[in-house]
Amino acid sequence: CSTKEDGGEVGWVENPLGLDRCQEARERNEVVSGLMSNKVIEALFAQRVKGGDVVKVKGDDGAWHLVRCDDIFIQVDPSSMASAGTKNVINRTKRKLKGSGKVSTSPAFVRRDADGASIPLNIGLEDDNTQSKTIYSVPDAKHYKIVTTGCQMNVADSERIMGVLEGELGLKSIESERKVDPSLLAANQKSQKVKLEPDVLLLNTCTIRDHAEQKVYDAIGPYAAMKRNGRPLAIVVAGCVAQQEGDALLRRFPEIDLVLGPQYIPWLGELLIEVGKGAQLCMTDAMVWSEKSGGSIQERDSTRDKDADWQVPIKRGHSTRAWVNVIYGCNEHCTYCVVPGVRGVEQSRSMEAILQECLKLAEEG
């Protein structure tokens, strides 16, 4: 079997590792068995390749295969994110909190369609699951607060996070709600001093210095106390501290609902929906993004361009300045640098995608 006429192209093959349907994947891969055996394909995926990688894999007959991976198509399912061998953790049943003896609750989340209408996802409850009933009895989330520390990369990530929270889940920033012109309020509203509290607290963290890391722990304290007192609240720790500490954060602060590595920002909406169902998650395992393949978990996600994980909604923080990513992560592991350990594997964007984003920003002024 030869692919000379097609420039060496093999076509799509399916990853058989860590899947319940691994036998089905192997059977489908038999289509290209004349070029690559299942053993070669498994060895290829075991190296956790990403788009653009060129790797050397030894075949069954001892011959070497030189394989270039053009792209990766990823379908993410929260229920299978914590398979054996990953750093991800999913706790479906939360423990009672120390002191109060209560089970921490989080608000429920709903997804918005292209017209802004709610798509309720609070379905499929188990009648005998008392904790799920408790989780689902709380109101839907309405407001969020995000605290960003660190470098411009974190600022850019926060813009994407805010885009997901507002564009996909329809939440509003507490800061924007506080900036309402008093003259637009009715007389009875002016007399009522209502202090807004977030339904979602998200800390986008920095770990380059110990002081910045300690500030994260200090910031969590008051909100953890709120959860111990029974207030429905989703606490999310993202950024470099999240990636560095992983599930150790859940052990230190069991009130935290989601530990989010930077590489999981495109799936924040889906993960918060799982939080609303009562799950506690730590997502820090390596993840590959794609320019060409859809990565959304829910097929009904009509707010995101299904042809690119990178193109999550973005809420720009400035009217005349914008951050445009050309690369994520790093593989160099320099002695003095923490970036490879907290920003994920190196992934470069295509020149075409970068140019397209810059032209779009120019059109928007």
mmCIF file of C-alpha atoms in Angstrom:
data_model
loop_
_atom_site.group_PDB
_atom_site.id
_atom_site.type_symbol
_atom_site.label_atom_id
_atom_site.label_comp_id
_atom_site.label_asym_id
_atom_site.label_seq_id
_atom_site.Cartn_x
_atom_site.Cartn_y
_atom_site.Cartn_z
ATOM 1 C CA CYS A 1 0.000 0.000 0.000
ATOM 2 C CA SER A 2 1.522 3.341 -1.032
ATOM 3 C CA THR A 3 0.626 6.999 -0.448
ATOM 4 C CA LYS A 4 3.235 8.441 -2.805
ATOM 5 C CA GLU A 5 0.591 9.954 -5.087
ATOM 6 C CA ASP A 6 -1.017 11.698 -2.082
ATOM 7 C CA GLY A 7 2.222 13.108 -0.740
ATOM 8 C CA GLY A 8 2.390 10.543 2.046
ATOM 9 C CA GLU A 9 -1.065 11.321 3.412
ATOM 10 C CA VAL A 10 -2.557 8.499 5.491
ATOM 11 C CA GLY A 11 -5.812 10.122 6.626
ATOM 12 C CA TRP A 12 -7.519 10.233 10.013
ATOM 13 C CA VAL A 13 -6.767 7.546 12.594
ATOM 14 C CA GLU A 14 -8.400 7.190 16.007
ATOM 15 C CA ASN A 15 -6.632 7.128 19.357
ATOM 16 C CA PRO A 16 -7.287 3.709 20.934
ATOM 17 C CA LEU A 17 -5.615 4.540 24.258
ATOM 18 C CA GLY A 18 -7.685 5.033 27.398
ATOM 19 C CA LEU A 19 -11.056 4.655 25.659
ATOM 20 C CA ASP A 20 -13.952 2.376 26.544
ATOM 21 C CA ARG A 21 -14.367 1.872 22.815
ATOM 22 C CA CYS A 22 -10.680 1.030 22.215
ATOM 23 C CA GLN A 23 -11.571 -2.154 20.324
ATOM 24 C CA GLU A 24 -13.868 -0.165 18.037
ATOM 25 C CA ALA A 25 -11.049 2.320 17.420
ATOM 26 C CA ARG A 26 -8.645 -0.480 16.507
ATOM 27 C CA GLU A 27 -11.180 -1.935 14.079
ATOM 28 C CA ARG A 28 -11.661 1.437 12.387
ATOM 29 C CA ASN A 29 -7.908 1.914 12.155
ATOM 30 C CA GLU A 30 -7.653 -1.338 10.195
ATOM 31 C CA VAL A 31 -8.459 0.782 7.124
ATOM 32 C CA VAL A 32 -4.851 2.008 7.116
ATOM 33 C CA SER A 33 -3.288 -1.212 8.439
ATOM 34 C CA GLY A 34 -1.321 -1.602 5.218
ATOM 35 C CA LEU A 35 0.603 1.559 6.157
ATOM 36 C CA MET A 36 0.427 1.725 9.949
ATOM 37 C CA SER A 37 -0.460 -1.105 12.282
ATOM 38 C CA ASN A 38 -2.441 -0.530 15.480
ATOM 39 C CA LYS A 39 0.816 -0.952 17.406
ATOM 40 C CA VAL A 40 2.336 1.968 15.489
ATOM 41 C CA ILE A 41 -0.768 4.097 16.008
ATOM 42 C CA GLU A 42 -0.798 3.371 19.746
ATOM 43 C CA ALA A 43 2.900 4.243 19.998
ATOM 44 C CA LEU A 44 2.204 7.440 18.093
ATOM 45 C CA PHE A 45 -0.548 8.587 20.455
ATOM 46 C CA ALA A 46 1.457 7.485 23.496
ATOM 47 C CA GLN A 47 3.864 10.327 22.639
ATOM 48 C CA ARG A 48 0.945 12.788 23.011
ATOM 49 C CA VAL A 49 1.521 14.374 19.616
ATOM 50 C CA LYS A 50 -0.030 17.677 18.579
ATOM 51 C CA GLY A 51 -0.558 19.340 15.214
ATOM 52 C CA GLY A 52 2.755 19.935 13.404
ATOM 53 C CA ASP A 53 4.772 17.342 15.330
ATOM 54 C CA VAL A 54 7.091 14.976 13.443
ATOM 55 C CA VAL A 55 7.875 11.774 15.354
ATOM 56 C CA LYS A 56 9.719 8.515 14.719
ATOM 57 C CA VAL A 57 7.866 5.319 15.653
ATOM 58 C CA LYS A 58 9.106 1.736 15.462
ATOM 59 C CA GLY A 59 6.822 -0.714 13.643
ATOM 60 C CA ASP A 60 5.987 -4.373 14.235
ATOM 61 C CA ASP A 61 8.646 -5.528 11.779
ATOM 62 C CA GLY A 62 11.370 -3.390 13.339
ATOM 63 C CA ALA A 63 11.178 -0.769 10.594
ATOM 64 C CA TRP A 64 10.902 2.889 11.571
ATOM 65 C CA HIS A 65 8.005 5.136 10.560
ATOM 66 C CA LEU A 66 8.514 8.886 10.239
ATOM 67 C CA VAL A 67 5.098 10.398 10.901
ATOM 68 C CA ARG A 68 3.946 13.997 10.703
ATOM 69 C CA CYS A 69 0.746 14.877 12.583
ATOM 70 C CA ASP A 70 -1.120 17.600 10.681
ATOM 71 C CA ASP A 71 -3.958 18.106 13.170
ATOM 72 C CA ILE A 72 -5.718 16.635 16.186
ATOM 73 C CA PHE A 73 -9.482 16.402 16.555
ATOM 74 C CA ILE A 74 -10.460 16.284 20.233
ATOM 75 C CA GLN A 75 -13.855 15.459 21.680
ATOM 76 C CA VAL A 76 -13.855 16.253 25.380
ATOM 77 C CA ASP A 77 -16.255 14.551 27.760
ATOM 78 C CA PRO A 78 -16.033 15.692 31.408
ATOM 79 C CA SER A 79 -17.064 12.248 32.594
ATOM 80 C CA SER A 80 -13.984 10.685 30.986
ATOM 81 C CA MET A 81 -11.471 13.486 31.548
ATOM 82 C CA ALA A 82 -9.997 11.795 34.602
ATOM 83 C CA SER A 83 -9.011 8.501 33.020
ATOM 84 C CA ALA A 84 -6.127 6.461 34.397
ATOM 85 C CA GLY A 85 -2.731 8.075 33.972
ATOM 86 C CA THR A 86 -3.932 11.680 33.882
ATOM 87 C CA LYS A 87 -3.522 14.399 36.500
ATOM 88 C CA ASN A 88 -7.184 15.353 36.233
ATOM 89 C CA VAL A 89 -9.498 14.694 39.169
ATOM 90 C CA ILE A 90 -13.302 14.562 39.151
ATOM 91 C CA ASN A 91 -15.149 14.146 42.451
ATOM 92 C CA ARG A 92 -18.825 13.433 41.829
ATOM 93 C CA THR A 93 -19.724 13.422 45.507
ATOM 94 C CA LYS A 94 -18.509 16.293 47.659
ATOM 95 C CA ARG A 95 -17.432 15.790 51.228
ATOM 96 C CA LYS A 96 -19.010 17.679 54.104
ATOM 97 C CA LEU A 97 -17.078 20.815 55.010
ATOM 98 C CA LYS A 98 -15.237 21.045 58.299
ATOM 99 C CA GLY A 99 -16.890 23.110 60.986
ATOM 100 C CA SER A 100 -20.347 23.510 59.495
ATOM 101 C CA GLY A 101 -20.807 19.902 58.421
ATOM 102 C CA LYS A 102 -22.583 21.131 55.299
ATOM 103 C CA VAL A 103 -22.048 19.984 51.750
ATOM 104 C CA SER A 104 -20.804 22.903 49.671
ATOM 105 C CA THR A 105 -23.267 24.019 47.018
ATOM 106 C CA SER A 106 -22.757 25.827 43.734
ATOM 107 C CA PRO A 107 -25.236 27.711 41.571
ATOM 108 C CA ALA A 108 -26.566 25.997 38.473
ATOM 109 C CA PHE A 109 -25.367 27.160 35.054
ATOM 110 C CA VAL A 110 -27.250 27.414 31.785
ATOM 111 C CA ARG A 111 -25.918 27.724 28.275
ATOM 112 C CA ARG A 112 -27.076 30.389 25.842
ATOM 113 C CA ASP A 113 -27.903 29.795 22.204
ATOM 114 C CA ALA A 114 -27.068 32.155 19.330
ATOM 115 C CA ASP A 115 -30.153 34.282 20.115
ATOM 116 C CA GLY A 116 -29.292 34.584 23.800
ATOM 117 C CA ALA A 117 -32.053 32.223 24.940
ATOM 118 C CA SER A 118 -31.316 29.887 27.843
ATOM 119 C CA ILE A 119 -30.765 26.204 27.188
ATOM 120 C CA PRO A 120 -31.394 24.576 30.586
ATOM 121 C CA LEU A 121 -29.098 21.670 31.337
ATOM 122 C CA ASN A 122 -30.464 20.800 34.796
ATOM 123 C CA ILE A 123 -31.790 17.453 33.621
ATOM 124 C CA GLY A 124 -31.268 13.787 34.276
ATOM 125 C CA LEU A 125 -31.334 13.946 38.086
ATOM 126 C CA GLU A 126 -31.271 10.693 39.955
ATOM 127 C CA ASP A 127 -34.279 10.572 42.272
ATOM 128 C CA ASP A 128 -32.314 8.821 45.008
ATOM 129 C CA ASN A 129 -29.389 11.251 44.876
ATOM 130 C CA THR A 130 -30.051 13.592 47.800
ATOM 131 C CA GLN A 131 -26.903 15.620 47.218
ATOM 132 C CA SER A 132 -27.807 16.322 43.588
ATOM 133 C CA LYS A 133 -31.222 17.541 44.705
ATOM 134 C CA THR A 134 -29.511 19.901 47.123
ATOM 135 C CA ILE A 135 -27.112 21.133 44.464
ATOM 136 C CA TYR A 136 -29.873 21.757 41.969
ATOM 137 C CA SER A 137 -32.147 23.544 44.428
ATOM 138 C CA VAL A 138 -29.983 26.693 44.339
ATOM 139 C CA PRO A 139 -30.587 29.595 41.921
ATOM 140 C CA ASP A 140 -28.919 29.911 38.541
ATOM 141 C CA ALA A 141 -25.665 31.876 38.483
ATOM 142 C CA LYS A 142 -25.998 35.530 37.461
ATOM 143 C CA HIS A 143 -22.825 37.423 38.428
ATOM 144 C CA TYR A 144 -19.117 36.720 38.428
ATOM 145 C CA LYS A 145 -15.989 38.314 39.846
ATOM 146 C CA ILE A 146 -12.556 37.731 38.364
ATOM 147 C CA VAL A 147 -9.282 38.685 40.039
ATOM 148 C CA THR A 148 -6.193 38.629 37.802
ATOM 149 C CA THR A 149 -2.583 38.687 38.952
ATOM 150 C CA GLY A 150 0.635 38.259 37.020
ATOM 151 C CA CYS A 151 1.774 38.925 33.478
ATOM 152 C CA GLN A 152 0.129 39.968 30.216
ATOM 153 C CA MET A 153 -0.488 36.307 29.407
ATOM 154 C CA ASN A 154 -2.813 36.084 32.391
ATOM 155 C CA VAL A 155 -4.522 39.317 31.321
ATOM 156 C CA ALA A 156 -5.127 37.824 27.870
ATOM 157 C CA ASP A 157 -6.426 34.605 29.455
ATOM 158 C CA SER A 158 -8.788 36.603 31.671
ATOM 159 C CA GLU A 159 -10.253 38.279 28.588
ATOM 160 C CA ARG A 160 -11.032 34.826 27.195
ATOM 161 C CA ILE A 161 -12.426 33.672 30.523
ATOM 162 C CA MET A 162 -14.729 36.702 30.692
ATOM 163 C CA GLY A 163 -15.772 36.021 27.110
ATOM 164 C CA VAL A 164 -16.807 32.468 28.018
ATOM 165 C CA LEU A 165 -18.631 33.538 31.190
ATOM 166 C CA GLU A 166 -20.566 36.273 29.399
ATOM 167 C CA GLY A 167 -20.820 34.938 25.843
ATOM 168 C CA GLU A 168 -21.575 31.286 26.607
ATOM 169 C CA LEU A 169 -23.163 31.343 30.060
ATOM 170 C CA GLY A 170 -24.745 34.820 30.042
ATOM 171 C CA LEU A 171 -23.190 35.961 33.336
ATOM 172 C CA LYS A 172 -22.542 39.608 34.195
ATOM 173 C CA SER A 173 -19.511 41.103 35.880
ATOM 174 C CA ILE A 174 -20.134 42.554 39.309
ATOM 175 C CA GLU A 175 -17.993 45.539 38.356
ATOM 176 C CA SER A 176 -20.186 46.348 35.345
ATOM 177 C CA GLU A 177 -23.306 46.140 37.515
ATOM 178 C CA ARG A 178 -21.810 48.592 40.005
ATOM 179 C CA LYS A 179 -21.167 51.182 37.296
ATOM 180 C CA VAL A 180 -24.864 51.798 36.573
ATOM 181 C CA ASP A 181 -25.672 55.523 36.423
ATOM 182 C CA PRO A 182 -27.623 56.367 39.646
ATOM 183 C CA SER A 183 -29.836 58.737 37.629
ATOM 184 C CA LEU A 184 -31.202 55.735 35.731
ATOM 185 C CA LEU A 185 -32.431 54.044 38.911
ATOM 186 C CA ALA A 186 -35.918 54.395 40.285
ATOM 187 C CA ALA A 187 -36.344 56.257 43.567
ATOM 188 C CA ASN A 188 -36.992 53.075 45.551
ATOM 189 C CA GLN A 189 -33.855 51.499 44.044
ATOM 190 C CA LYS A 190 -31.696 54.430 45.124
ATOM 191 C CA SER A 191 -32.772 54.014 48.730
ATOM 192 C CA GLN A 192 -31.916 50.320 48.736
ATOM 193 C CA LYS A 193 -28.256 49.633 49.309
ATOM 194 C CA VAL A 194 -27.877 46.152 47.940
ATOM 195 C CA LYS A 195 -24.362 44.730 48.055
ATOM 196 C CA LEU A 196 -23.800 42.420 45.098
ATOM 197 C CA GLU A 197 -21.919 39.225 45.796
ATOM 198 C CA PRO A 198 -20.612 36.989 42.998
ATOM 199 C CA ASP A 199 -22.095 33.631 42.159
ATOM 200 C CA VAL A 200 -18.748 32.720 40.582
ATOM 201 C CA LEU A 201 -15.380 33.792 41.970
ATOM 202 C CA LEU A 202 -12.503 33.160 39.590
ATOM 203 C CA LEU A 203 -8.895 33.771 40.616
ATOM 204 C CA ASN A 204 -6.495 33.857 37.657
ATOM 205 C CA THR A 205 -3.235 33.341 39.465
ATOM 206 C CA CYS A 206 0.519 33.878 39.208
ATOM 207 C CA THR A 207 3.205 31.702 40.786
ATOM 208 C CA ILE A 208 6.399 33.478 39.706
ATOM 209 C CA ARG A 209 6.884 34.829 43.229
ATOM 210 C CA ASP A 210 5.868 33.373 46.566
ATOM 211 C CA HIS A 211 4.101 36.605 47.575
ATOM 212 C CA ALA A 212 1.765 36.398 44.575
ATOM 213 C CA GLU A 213 1.008 32.775 45.433
ATOM 214 C CA GLN A 214 0.234 33.564 49.062
ATOM 215 C CA LYS A 215 -2.179 36.300 47.959
ATOM 216 C CA VAL A 216 -4.238 33.613 46.267
ATOM 217 C CA TYR A 217 -4.666 31.689 49.492
ATOM 218 C CA ASP A 218 -5.560 34.893 51.346
ATOM 219 C CA ALA A 219 -8.187 35.739 48.725
ATOM 220 C CA ILE A 220 -9.834 32.324 48.924
ATOM 221 C CA GLY A 221 -10.370 32.508 52.689
ATOM 222 C CA PRO A 222 -13.419 34.831 52.940
ATOM 223 C CA TYR A 223 -15.228 33.096 50.091
ATOM 224 C CA ALA A 224 -14.496 29.656 51.519
ATOM 225 C CA ALA A 225 -16.129 30.885 54.743
ATOM 226 C CA MET A 226 -19.219 31.894 52.738
ATOM 227 C CA LYS A 227 -19.501 28.358 51.370
ATOM 228 C CA ARG A 228 -19.119 26.871 54.842
ATOM 229 C CA ASN A 229 -22.035 29.062 55.919
ATOM 230 C CA GLY A 230 -24.186 27.576 53.175
ATOM 231 C CA ARG A 231 -23.996 30.226 50.444
ATOM 232 C CA PRO A 232 -24.204 28.789 46.903
ATOM 233 C CA LEU A 233 -20.964 29.900 45.262
ATOM 234 C CA ALA A 234 -18.615 28.498 42.631
ATOM 235 C CA ILE A 235 -14.932 29.061 43.415
ATOM 236 C CA VAL A 236 -12.548 28.614 40.491
ATOM 237 C CA VAL A 237 -8.756 28.835 40.721
ATOM 238 C CA ALA A 238 -7.112 29.231 37.308
ATOM 239 C CA GLY A 239 -3.700 30.206 35.981
ATOM 240 C CA CYS A 240 -0.223 29.188 37.045
ATOM 241 C CA VAL A 241 -0.917 28.347 40.706
ATOM 242 C CA ALA A 242 -3.723 26.060 39.570
ATOM 243 C CA GLN A 243 -1.436 24.285 37.100
ATOM 244 C CA GLN A 244 1.425 24.008 39.602
ATOM 245 C CA GLU A 245 -0.535 22.853 42.660
ATOM 246 C CA GLY A 246 -3.266 20.799 40.965
ATOM 247 C CA ASP A 247 -5.428 18.692 43.268
ATOM 248 C CA ALA A 248 -3.352 19.783 46.273
ATOM 249 C CA LEU A 249 -5.517 22.918 46.176
ATOM 250 C CA LEU A 250 -8.623 20.779 46.630
ATOM 251 C CA ARG A 251 -7.091 19.117 49.670
ATOM 252 C CA ARG A 252 -6.075 22.460 51.163
ATOM 253 C CA PHE A 253 -9.372 24.187 50.315
ATOM 254 C CA PRO A 254 -12.175 21.626 49.811
ATOM 255 C CA GLU A 255 -14.482 24.599 49.142
ATOM 256 C CA ILE A 256 -12.862 25.073 45.712
ATOM 257 C CA ASP A 257 -15.053 23.727 42.917
ATOM 258 C CA LEU A 258 -12.718 23.890 39.928
ATOM 259 C CA VAL A 259 -8.931 23.986 39.529
ATOM 260 C CA LEU A 260 -8.403 25.107 35.938
ATOM 261 C CA GLY A 261 -5.126 24.840 34.038
ATOM 262 C CA PRO A 262 -4.664 27.540 31.344
ATOM 263 C CA GLN A 263 -5.052 24.948 28.580
ATOM 264 C CA TYR A 264 -8.668 24.235 29.618
ATOM 265 C CA ILE A 265 -10.049 27.768 29.151
ATOM 266 C CA PRO A 266 -11.958 26.830 25.947
ATOM 267 C CA TRP A 267 -13.912 24.262 27.999
ATOM 268 C CA LEU A 268 -14.639 26.478 31.023
ATOM 269 C CA GLY A 269 -18.348 26.712 30.179
ATOM 270 C CA GLU A 270 -18.766 22.947 30.033
ATOM 271 C CA LEU A 271 -16.769 22.442 33.216
ATOM 272 C CA LEU A 272 -18.858 24.982 35.149
ATOM 273 C CA ILE A 273 -21.988 23.169 34.032
ATOM 274 C CA GLU A 274 -20.518 20.045 35.658
ATOM 275 C CA VAL A 275 -19.796 22.095 38.790
ATOM 276 C CA GLY A 276 -23.455 23.116 38.819
ATOM 277 C CA LYS A 277 -24.356 19.429 38.829
ATOM 278 C CA GLY A 278 -22.369 18.922 42.018
ATOM 279 C CA ALA A 279 -18.944 17.923 40.692
ATOM 280 C CA GLN A 280 -15.574 19.079 42.007
ATOM 281 C CA LEU A 281 -12.899 19.101 39.302
ATOM 282 C CA CYS A 282 -9.169 19.524 38.854
ATOM 283 C CA MET A 283 -8.185 19.993 35.191
ATOM 284 C CA THR A 284 -4.413 20.321 34.791
ATOM 285 C CA ASP A 285 -3.435 17.459 32.501
ATOM 286 C CA ALA A 286 -1.821 18.269 29.152
ATOM 287 C CA MET A 287 -4.333 19.334 26.529
ATOM 288 C CA VAL A 288 -3.849 20.054 22.830
ATOM 289 C CA TRP A 289 -5.834 22.806 21.156
ATOM 290 C CA SER A 290 -6.700 22.787 17.485
ATOM 291 C CA GLU A 291 -7.033 25.494 14.839
ATOM 292 C CA LYS A 292 -9.125 23.335 12.520
ATOM 293 C CA SER A 293 -11.107 20.898 14.655
ATOM 294 C CA GLY A 294 -14.028 21.578 16.940
ATOM 295 C CA GLY A 295 -13.339 21.010 20.629
ATOM 296 C CA SER A 296 -16.684 21.928 22.156
ATOM 297 C CA ILE A 297 -18.232 19.275 24.358
ATOM 298 C CA GLN A 298 -21.841 20.172 23.673
ATOM 299 C CA GLU A 299 -22.985 19.993 20.072
ATOM 300 C CA ARG A 300 -25.632 22.598 20.874
ATOM 301 C CA ASP A 301 -22.897 25.138 21.670
ATOM 302 C CA SER A 302 -23.805 27.604 18.925
ATOM 303 C CA THR A 303 -21.946 30.577 20.422
ATOM 304 C CA ARG A 304 -18.492 29.234 19.603
ATOM 305 C CA ASP A 305 -16.906 28.735 16.201
ATOM 306 C CA LYS A 306 -16.811 24.953 16.012
ATOM 307 C CA ASP A 307 -13.785 25.084 13.696
ATOM 308 C CA ALA A 308 -11.329 26.342 16.298
ATOM 309 C CA ASP A 309 -10.722 25.788 20.010
ATOM 310 C CA TRP A 310 -8.725 29.013 20.038
ATOM 311 C CA GLN A 311 -11.704 31.103 19.009
ATOM 312 C CA VAL A 312 -13.576 31.217 22.290
ATOM 313 C CA PRO A 313 -15.508 34.441 22.917
ATOM 314 C CA ILE A 314 -13.198 37.244 24.044
ATOM 315 C CA LYS A 315 -14.149 40.324 26.053
ATOM 316 C CA ARG A 316 -11.434 42.835 25.221
ATOM 317 C CA GLY A 317 -10.315 44.953 28.153
ATOM 318 C CA HIS A 318 -9.289 47.964 26.059
ATOM 319 C CA SER A 319 -10.878 49.805 23.140
ATOM 320 C CA THR A 320 -7.642 50.486 21.217
ATOM 321 C CA ARG A 321 -5.352 47.667 22.352
ATOM 322 C CA ALA A 322 -5.682 43.903 22.099
ATOM 323 C CA TRP A 323 -3.669 40.832 23.019
ATOM 324 C CA VAL A 324 -3.196 38.344 20.174
ATOM 325 C CA ASN A 325 -1.698 34.968 21.013
ATOM 326 C CA VAL A 326 0.844 33.547 18.585
ATOM 327 C CA ILE A 327 1.990 30.675 20.809
ATOM 328 C CA TYR A 328 0.897 28.919 23.993
ATOM 329 C CA GLY A 329 3.125 27.096 26.457
ATOM 330 C CA CYS A 330 6.788 26.188 26.067
ATOM 331 C CA ASN A 331 8.905 23.040 25.735
ATOM 332 C CA GLU A 332 12.373 24.529 26.338
ATOM 333 C CA HIS A 333 12.664 23.965 30.136
ATOM 334 C CA CYS A 334 15.306 26.630 30.777
ATOM 335 C CA THR A 335 16.853 26.361 34.235
ATOM 336 C CA TYR A 336 15.619 29.760 35.427
ATOM 337 C CA CYS A 337 12.077 29.625 33.963
ATOM 338 C CA VAL A 338 8.843 28.218 35.366
ATOM 339 C CA VAL A 339 6.786 28.642 32.181
ATOM 340 C CA PRO A 340 7.069 25.039 30.819
ATOM 341 C CA GLY A 341 5.758 23.702 34.119
ATOM 342 C CA VAL A 342 2.733 25.986 34.423
ATOM 343 C CA ARG A 343 1.684 27.004 30.897
ATOM 344 C CA GLY A 344 1.396 23.626 29.179
ATOM 345 C CA VAL A 345 2.980 22.144 26.083
ATOM 346 C CA GLU A 346 4.198 24.464 23.326
ATOM 347 C CA GLN A 347 1.575 25.093 20.652
ATOM 348 C CA SER A 348 2.034 27.613 17.865
ATOM 349 C CA ARG A 349 -0.865 29.090 15.937
ATOM 350 C CA SER A 350 -0.859 29.197 12.176
ATOM 351 C CA MET A 351 0.138 32.440 10.463
ATOM 352 C CA GLU A 352 -3.217 32.496 8.688
ATOM 353 C CA ALA A 353 -5.173 32.332 11.947
ATOM 354 C CA ILE A 354 -3.067 35.082 13.553
ATOM 355 C CA LEU A 355 -3.506 37.329 10.500
ATOM 356 C CA GLN A 356 -7.247 36.675 10.430
ATOM 357 C CA GLU A 357 -7.619 37.679 14.091
ATOM 358 C CA CYS A 358 -5.551 40.868 13.559
ATOM 359 C CA LEU A 359 -7.614 41.867 10.505
ATOM 360 C CA LYS A 360 -10.828 41.294 12.461
ATOM 361 C CA LEU A 361 -9.552 43.507 15.282
ATOM 362 C CA ALA A 362 -8.632 46.223 12.785
ATOM 363 C CA GLU A 363 -12.149 46.086 11.310
ATOM 364 C CA GLU A 364 -13.614 46.467 14.808
ATOM 365 C CA GLY A 365 -11.486 49.572 15.379
#
